[in-house]
Amino acid sequence: MIKKFTIGLFFISFIMGCESINKEKMIIIEINNGWRVSALGKNEWLKAKVPGCIHTDLLSNKKIEDPFFRTNEKKLQWIDKVTWEYKTSFSISNDVLTRQNVRLNFKGLDTYADVYLNNKLVLKADNMFREWKVDCKKYLIVGKNTIIIIFHSPTQIGLEKLVKLGFQPPAANDLSEIGGMGKNKVSIFSRKAPYQFGWDWGPRLVTSGIWRPIYLEAWDSAKIENVFFQVKSVNKSLSVISASIEILSSSDQKLELTLTDVNNEKKLIKQEFSLKKGENISSFNFNIDNPKLWWTNGLGEPYLYKFTSALFQNNKVIDRQTTNFGIRTVKLIQKPDSAGKSFYVELNGVPVFMKGANYIPNDIFPTRVTARKYWRIISSAAKANINMLRVWGGGIYENDIFYDLCDQKGILAWQEFMFACSMYPVDSNSIQNIRQEFIDNVKRLRNHPCIALWCGNNEIDAGWAEGNEHGGWGWKQRCNAAQHQILWDSYKKIFYKTLPEVLGNLDSARFYWPSSPIAGFSDYGKSSLTSGDFHYWGVWHGKEPFEKFAERIGRFVSEYGFQSFPEFKTVKSYTIPEDYSIESEVMASHQRSGTGNMLIKKYMGNYYKSPKDFESFLYVSQVQQAEAIKSAIEAHRSRMPYCMGSLYWQLNDCWPVASWSSIDYFGRWKALHYFAKKAFNKFLISPRIEKDKIVIYAVSDSLDPFNAQLKLKLTDLKGKVLNSIQSTVAIKSNSSTKIYETETKSLLQDADPCNIFLFAELKINDRTLSDNIFYFVHPKDLVLPKPMIKTKVEKAGNCFHLILESNELAKNVYLSTIKGEGFFSDNYFDLIPGKKVIITFSPIRPIDNLNKILVIKTLTDTF
Ligand code: BMA
């Protein structure tokens, strides 16, 4: 079936039927059906899905096994060495061909694609991230047309480019060996999702295919090609917005353009424009009275305006486009101060602490990420009080839906260009290709209020460290002088010339940051705790203790992390029982960090009692990760306003794997996601030891100051209260306040630190703003009791309420179900003696009796 949309009516019909075409309006036909694929010359045609990719096509035709199961990935490396041919046919009526302009619009071809229309080569594409538009009227006929796309092997083309260059540039994460390519790392030679060549959390599965839709567009006199809105000024009563509407005109002519605020049907502008044949930009300003601002998650409503731009000829609409738009100002403030230079986001004039995570693509095959999956991951981020996601440079420029959801949920995007942890050599052709990639993506994304800033790349500056002879990750030390020059010149051409030029032309008001992390704009090779953004990997890669999170705090910590395993249900999806050991071949192949298992175990040895079995190990790994990152978030937020951003590595996974993620491939929250939700809460109470004192910080994102009650209870693990303190404290607006400090000795008296905890609450009357539990020793040194947890289950509509109460401390209560799937409103939490908690369980499919399938474990059950 070929879908046909007539603009304005959203009317879908079969093109070969007897539909009547509104002559004035654009015709858009999506060419996504009837596709077949074969290895070139093999003539073994399989059904293909478009958008899609070769791996998922082979999978749905049962030609390969599930790439994620056990070690199947390794058997599938032949796929990227083959040339694949996709073909389909589509029919068009005479009405389409009577239009003055007919064009094919390829939203994304992955990657080296020769496109033949009725056997004529009409396009040679070589960049997954670009859009390709081909005027094709002269190649089309009324009735059946064929389209064939030959996808050349990206790895073979990469090899040819590598041979031509004559040396191997650094490509730190390219898992060439798994790919059967020896030491030849070719990812850097193709403008193609870097992570598909392997990463320290991802498989190597290098795809080919039509990864975004193809449209046939037909129109007569003119078409809206692109729109761009920008806030020029804003105050309480008025916002002035500039509009630049790019129009393709078939002749010199005058056309009327209107702009409507869809939410109230108000016409914002109605104006005639003189257009020249070809490309035109019509620019004008318009006003929005009493503007409703777009705010981030937690600070206010992320209000979205909907502007429809419509082009009229003889009073009939010929094309229109609707754009969601948020009225907000976002600035990145770098002001010198006594410590160095600030680095913070100012939203609508308010400095906002960025609470968030690093985001990677949701699947190694990005075409199978459904709208539901996008919704689930962004909603999960929003539920965890996240207000910024860093769209990391080793993945893809995400699909529109990702940014739409961030717009709706009030989540800002730190948007990178797709370059990561490698040096990318360019020549005059490839830099033009990259320039066009920048243009396409900036034009596609710049209207989104969620995009806070553009960033050139991930960790290339840090890895190379120009000007610092012994600095970096050993990359430049492996190059001779000529190679050094080629790579560094290329780097500067991409990130200090081409990209700033494109942004200067297309989106000059947005902040541009060349690389993450970097101390200052041209501070090549410098990363600093006192300016710029900072990646801290001392904990984990550097084997430092968790306590270091509180010492190594930058102005904006855009990466830090700790690994864990996914839960047992997820592990079961890729293993069979004989694999149930961390060191088994299958488990090891789903752990891509060379030192991953060793580090998890090493830290566990320091902090936890040795887990008794495989399942316990998975669970303890999650609790350990959650505690580590919780301590980092709390430390970062407590250092407000010195530190104004905390983005942990990483939010999500692209396959089921041991990784730094807080949500696994199936969308299941790990312990970390629950902990992050609390640590990122609008109000945070955070106790810690500083030297010989116990100190308590209260962090508030509220823009108003207030008074609250601080309640502290020092309790033993059996529930006996040893000391309690209560006071009224003044909480400053939008900052961190030290609300309590005392000598640890005087608080503890002669209590045994292995047998106590401090329960801290920040309250207004009976409402708890934040609570937290602080231990004076590591979990392995706690004398954990064997708690009796009383459980009452009550049905509440489709959900269940679980009322839990424990006689003694129940550490890291883990709720799960033996079958079925659902979401617990809280999990992995410490249940303090005598305190009732109510947890809601929302099953995905209705269940009758939760009691029958509920399993409750605590840390005590793991050793
Ligand atoms: C960061 C990232 C990734 C990597 C992660 C974990 O520095 O930028 O390249 O996956 O560390 O090692």
PDB file of N, CA, C and O in Angstrom, residues 829-862:
ATOM      1  N   PHE A 829      14.517   0.270  48.296  1.00  0.00           N
ATOM      2  CA  PHE A 829      14.606   1.294  49.348  1.00  0.00           C
ATOM      3  C   PHE A 829      14.887   0.655  50.703  1.00  0.00           C
ATOM      4  O   PHE A 829      14.649  -0.544  50.896  1.00  0.00           O
ATOM      5  N   ASP A 830      15.358   1.476  51.608  1.00  0.00           N
ATOM      6  CA  ASP A 830      15.560   1.004  52.978  1.00  0.00           C
ATOM      7  C   ASP A 830      14.272   1.250  53.757  1.00  0.00           C
ATOM      8  O   ASP A 830      13.747   2.379  53.754  1.00  0.00           O
ATOM      9  N   LEU A 831      13.803   0.194  54.398  1.00  0.00           N
ATOM     10  CA  LEU A 831      12.574   0.321  55.187  1.00  0.00           C
ATOM     11  C   LEU A 831      12.992   0.395  56.643  1.00  0.00           C
ATOM     12  O   LEU A 831      13.560  -0.565  57.193  1.00  0.00           O
ATOM     13  N   ILE A 832      12.714   1.552  57.255  1.00  0.00           N
ATOM     14  CA  ILE A 832      13.209   1.703  58.630  1.00  0.00           C
ATOM     15  C   ILE A 832      12.170   1.151  59.604  1.00  0.00           C
ATOM     16  O   ILE A 832      10.968   1.172  59.320  1.00  0.00           O
ATOM     17  N   PRO A 833      12.633   0.642  60.711  1.00  0.00           N
ATOM     18  CA  PRO A 833      11.730  -0.054  61.628  1.00  0.00           C
ATOM     19  C   PRO A 833      10.551   0.829  62.028  1.00  0.00           C
ATOM     20  O   PRO A 833      10.724   2.013  62.326  1.00  0.00           O
ATOM     21  N   GLY A 834       9.354   0.226  61.976  1.00  0.00           N
ATOM     22  CA  GLY A 834       8.162   0.912  62.464  1.00  0.00           C
ATOM     23  C   GLY A 834       7.564   1.924  61.506  1.00  0.00           C
ATOM     24  O   GLY A 834       6.532   2.515  61.787  1.00  0.00           O
ATOM     25  N   LYS A 835       8.167   2.136  60.342  1.00  0.00           N
ATOM     26  CA  LYS A 835       7.616   3.137  59.415  1.00  0.00           C
ATOM     27  C   LYS A 835       6.832   2.407  58.319  1.00  0.00           C
ATOM     28  O   LYS A 835       7.362   1.500  57.691  1.00  0.00           O
ATOM     29  N   LYS A 836       5.582   2.802  58.158  1.00  0.00           N
ATOM     30  CA  LYS A 836       4.767   2.178  57.116  1.00  0.00           C
ATOM     31  C   LYS A 836       5.041   2.844  55.783  1.00  0.00           C
ATOM     32  O   LYS A 836       5.077   4.068  55.706  1.00  0.00           O
ATOM     33  N   VAL A 837       5.221   2.054  54.737  1.00  0.00           N
ATOM     34  CA  VAL A 837       5.289   2.696  53.417  1.00  0.00           C
ATOM     35  C   VAL A 837       4.268   2.050  52.487  1.00  0.00           C
ATOM     36  O   VAL A 837       3.962   0.866  52.611  1.00  0.00           O
ATOM     37  N   ILE A 838       3.761   2.880  51.613  1.00  0.00           N
ATOM     38  CA  ILE A 838       2.775   2.365  50.653  1.00  0.00           C
ATOM     39  C   ILE A 838       3.391   2.456  49.258  1.00  0.00           C
ATOM     40  O   ILE A 838       3.797   3.533  48.805  1.00  0.00           O
ATOM     41  N   ILE A 839       3.466   1.331  48.596  1.00  0.00           N
ATOM     42  CA  ILE A 839       4.036   1.265  47.248  1.00  0.00           C
ATOM     43  C   ILE A 839       2.913   0.881  46.293  1.00  0.00           C
ATOM     44  O   ILE A 839       2.100   0.001  46.602  1.00  0.00           O
ATOM     45  N   THR A 840       2.878   1.525  45.157  1.00  0.00           N
ATOM     46  CA  THR A 840       1.868   1.153  44.163  1.00  0.00           C
ATOM     47  C   THR A 840       2.511   0.258  43.116  1.00  0.00           C
ATOM     48  O   THR A 840       3.611   0.547  42.634  1.00  0.00           O
ATOM     49  N   PHE A 841       1.810  -0.816  42.795  1.00  0.00           N
ATOM     50  CA  PHE A 841       2.281  -1.695  41.721  1.00  0.00           C
ATOM     51  C   PHE A 841       1.302  -1.576  40.556  1.00  0.00           C
ATOM     52  O   PHE A 841       0.101  -1.800  40.708  1.00  0.00           O
ATOM     53  N   SER A 842       1.812  -1.189  39.400  1.00  0.00           N
ATOM     54  CA  SER A 842       0.955  -1.069  38.211  1.00  0.00           C
ATOM     55  C   SER A 842       1.346  -2.165  37.225  1.00  0.00           C
ATOM     56  O   SER A 842       2.394  -2.072  36.591  1.00  0.00           O
ATOM     57  N   PRO A 843       0.507  -3.195  37.122  1.00  0.00           N
ATOM     58  CA  PRO A 843       0.866  -4.279  36.203  1.00  0.00           C
ATOM     59  C   PRO A 843       0.648  -3.852  34.755  1.00  0.00           C
ATOM     60  O   PRO A 843      -0.225  -3.032  34.472  1.00  0.00           O
ATOM     61  N   ILE A 844       1.445  -4.401  33.865  1.00  0.00           N
ATOM     62  CA  ILE A 844       1.263  -4.073  32.450  1.00  0.00           C
ATOM     63  C   ILE A 844       0.015  -4.766  31.923  1.00  0.00           C
ATOM     64  O   ILE A 844      -0.787  -4.173  31.214  1.00  0.00           O
ATOM     65  N   ARG A 845      -0.147  -6.043  32.280  1.00  0.00           N
ATOM     66  CA  ARG A 845      -1.398  -6.753  31.967  1.00  0.00           C
ATOM     67  C   ARG A 845      -2.105  -7.054  33.275  1.00  0.00           C
ATOM     68  O   ARG A 845      -1.444  -7.342  34.283  1.00  0.00           O
ATOM     69  N   PRO A 846      -3.461  -6.985  33.268  1.00  0.00           N
ATOM     70  CA  PRO A 846      -4.179  -7.165  34.534  1.00  0.00           C
ATOM     71  C   PRO A 846      -3.816  -8.483  35.235  1.00  0.00           C
ATOM     72  O   PRO A 846      -3.637  -9.500  34.569  1.00  0.00           O
ATOM     73  N   ILE A 847      -3.694  -8.427  36.538  1.00  0.00           N
ATOM     74  CA  ILE A 847      -3.491  -9.658  37.318  1.00  0.00           C
ATOM     75  C   ILE A 847      -4.499  -9.663  38.467  1.00  0.00           C
ATOM     76  O   ILE A 847      -4.961  -8.593  38.885  1.00  0.00           O
ATOM     77  N   ASP A 848      -4.834 -10.872  38.964  1.00  0.00           N
ATOM     78  CA  ASP A 848      -5.854 -10.951  40.020  1.00  0.00           C
ATOM     79  C   ASP A 848      -5.236 -10.859  41.398  1.00  0.00           C
ATOM     80  O   ASP A 848      -5.751 -10.187  42.271  1.00  0.00           O
ATOM     81  N   ASN A 849      -4.143 -11.568  41.566  1.00  0.00           N
ATOM     82  CA  ASN A 849      -3.639 -11.712  42.914  1.00  0.00           C
ATOM     83  C   ASN A 849      -2.131 -11.427  42.958  1.00  0.00           C
ATOM     84  O   ASN A 849      -1.326 -12.248  42.543  1.00  0.00           O
ATOM     85  N   LEU A 850      -1.787 -10.269  43.448  1.00  0.00           N
ATOM     86  CA  LEU A 850      -0.375  -9.904  43.497  1.00  0.00           C
ATOM     87  C   LEU A 850       0.378 -10.759  44.517  1.00  0.00           C
ATOM     88  O   LEU A 850       1.519 -11.161  44.300  1.00  0.00           O
ATOM     89  N   ASN A 851      -0.329 -11.060  45.627  1.00  0.00           N
ATOM     90  CA  ASN A 851       0.302 -11.843  46.707  1.00  0.00           C
ATOM     91  C   ASN A 851       0.952 -13.116  46.199  1.00  0.00           C
ATOM     92  O   ASN A 851       2.014 -13.513  46.656  1.00  0.00           O
ATOM     93  N   LYS A 852       0.268 -13.748  45.223  1.00  0.00           N
ATOM     94  CA  LYS A 852       0.749 -15.040  44.728  1.00  0.00           C
ATOM     95  C   LYS A 852       2.073 -14.936  43.972  1.00  0.00           C
ATOM     96  O   LYS A 852       2.822 -15.898  43.900  1.00  0.00           O
ATOM     97  N   ILE A 853       2.314 -13.788  43.391  1.00  0.00           N
ATOM     98  CA  ILE A 853       3.510 -13.687  42.543  1.00  0.00           C
ATOM     99  C   ILE A 853       4.578 -12.738  43.097  1.00  0.00           C
ATOM    100  O   ILE A 853       5.646 -12.590  42.532  1.00  0.00           O
ATOM    101  N   LEU A 854       4.273 -12.119  44.224  1.00  0.00           N
ATOM    102  CA  LEU A 854       5.185 -11.122  44.786  1.00  0.00           C
ATOM    103  C   LEU A 854       6.379 -11.770  45.488  1.00  0.00           C
ATOM    104  O   LEU A 854       6.219 -12.724  46.238  1.00  0.00           O
ATOM    105  N   VAL A 855       7.567 -11.229  45.219  1.00  0.00           N
ATOM    106  CA  VAL A 855       8.760 -11.697  45.921  1.00  0.00           C
ATOM    107  C   VAL A 855       9.415 -10.483  46.590  1.00  0.00           C
ATOM    108  O   VAL A 855       9.569  -9.439  45.948  1.00  0.00           O
ATOM    109  N   ILE A 856       9.755 -10.618  47.857  1.00  0.00           N
ATOM    110  CA  ILE A 856      10.423  -9.514  48.559  1.00  0.00           C
ATOM    111  C   ILE A 856      11.778 -10.004  49.076  1.00  0.00           C
ATOM    112  O   ILE A 856      11.847 -11.029  49.741  1.00  0.00           O
ATOM    113  N   LYS A 857      12.804  -9.264  48.722  1.00  0.00           N
ATOM    114  CA  LYS A 857      14.148  -9.610  49.206  1.00  0.00           C
ATOM    115  C   LYS A 857      14.776  -8.386  49.835  1.00  0.00           C
ATOM    116  O   LYS A 857      14.420  -7.262  49.476  1.00  0.00           O
ATOM    117  N   THR A 858      15.746  -8.614  50.681  1.00  0.00           N
ATOM    118  CA  THR A 858      16.521  -7.487  51.189  1.00  0.00           C
ATOM    119  C   THR A 858      18.006  -7.859  51.108  1.00  0.00           C
ATOM    120  O   THR A 858      18.344  -9.005  50.817  1.00  0.00           O
ATOM    121  N   LEU A 859      18.831  -6.898  51.417  1.00  0.00           N
ATOM    122  CA  LEU A 859      20.275  -7.141  51.324  1.00  0.00           C
ATOM    123  C   LEU A 859      20.705  -8.329  52.209  1.00  0.00           C
ATOM    124  O   LEU A 859      21.610  -9.083  51.860  1.00  0.00           O
ATOM    125  N   THR A 860      20.007  -8.479  53.327  1.00  0.00           N
ATOM    126  CA  THR A 860      20.338  -9.573  54.246  1.00  0.00           C
ATOM    127  C   THR A 860      20.203 -10.939  53.564  1.00  0.00           C
ATOM    128  O   THR A 860      20.882 -11.888  53.922  1.00  0.00           O
ATOM    129  N   ASP A 861      19.319 -11.033  52.590  1.00  0.00           N
ATOM    130  CA  ASP A 861      19.114 -12.329  51.911  1.00  0.00           C
ATOM    131  C   ASP A 861      20.225 -12.661  50.924  1.00  0.00           C
ATOM    132  O   ASP A 861      20.188 -13.712  50.286  1.00  0.00           O
ATOM    133  N   THR A 862      21.194 -11.773  50.749  1.00  0.00           N
ATOM    134  CA  THR A 862      22.167 -12.017  49.667  1.00  0.00           C
ATOM    135  C   THR A 862      23.475 -12.633  50.145  1.00  0.00           C
ATOM    136  O   THR A 862      24.358 -12.883  49.340  1.00  0.00           O
TER     137      THR A 862
END
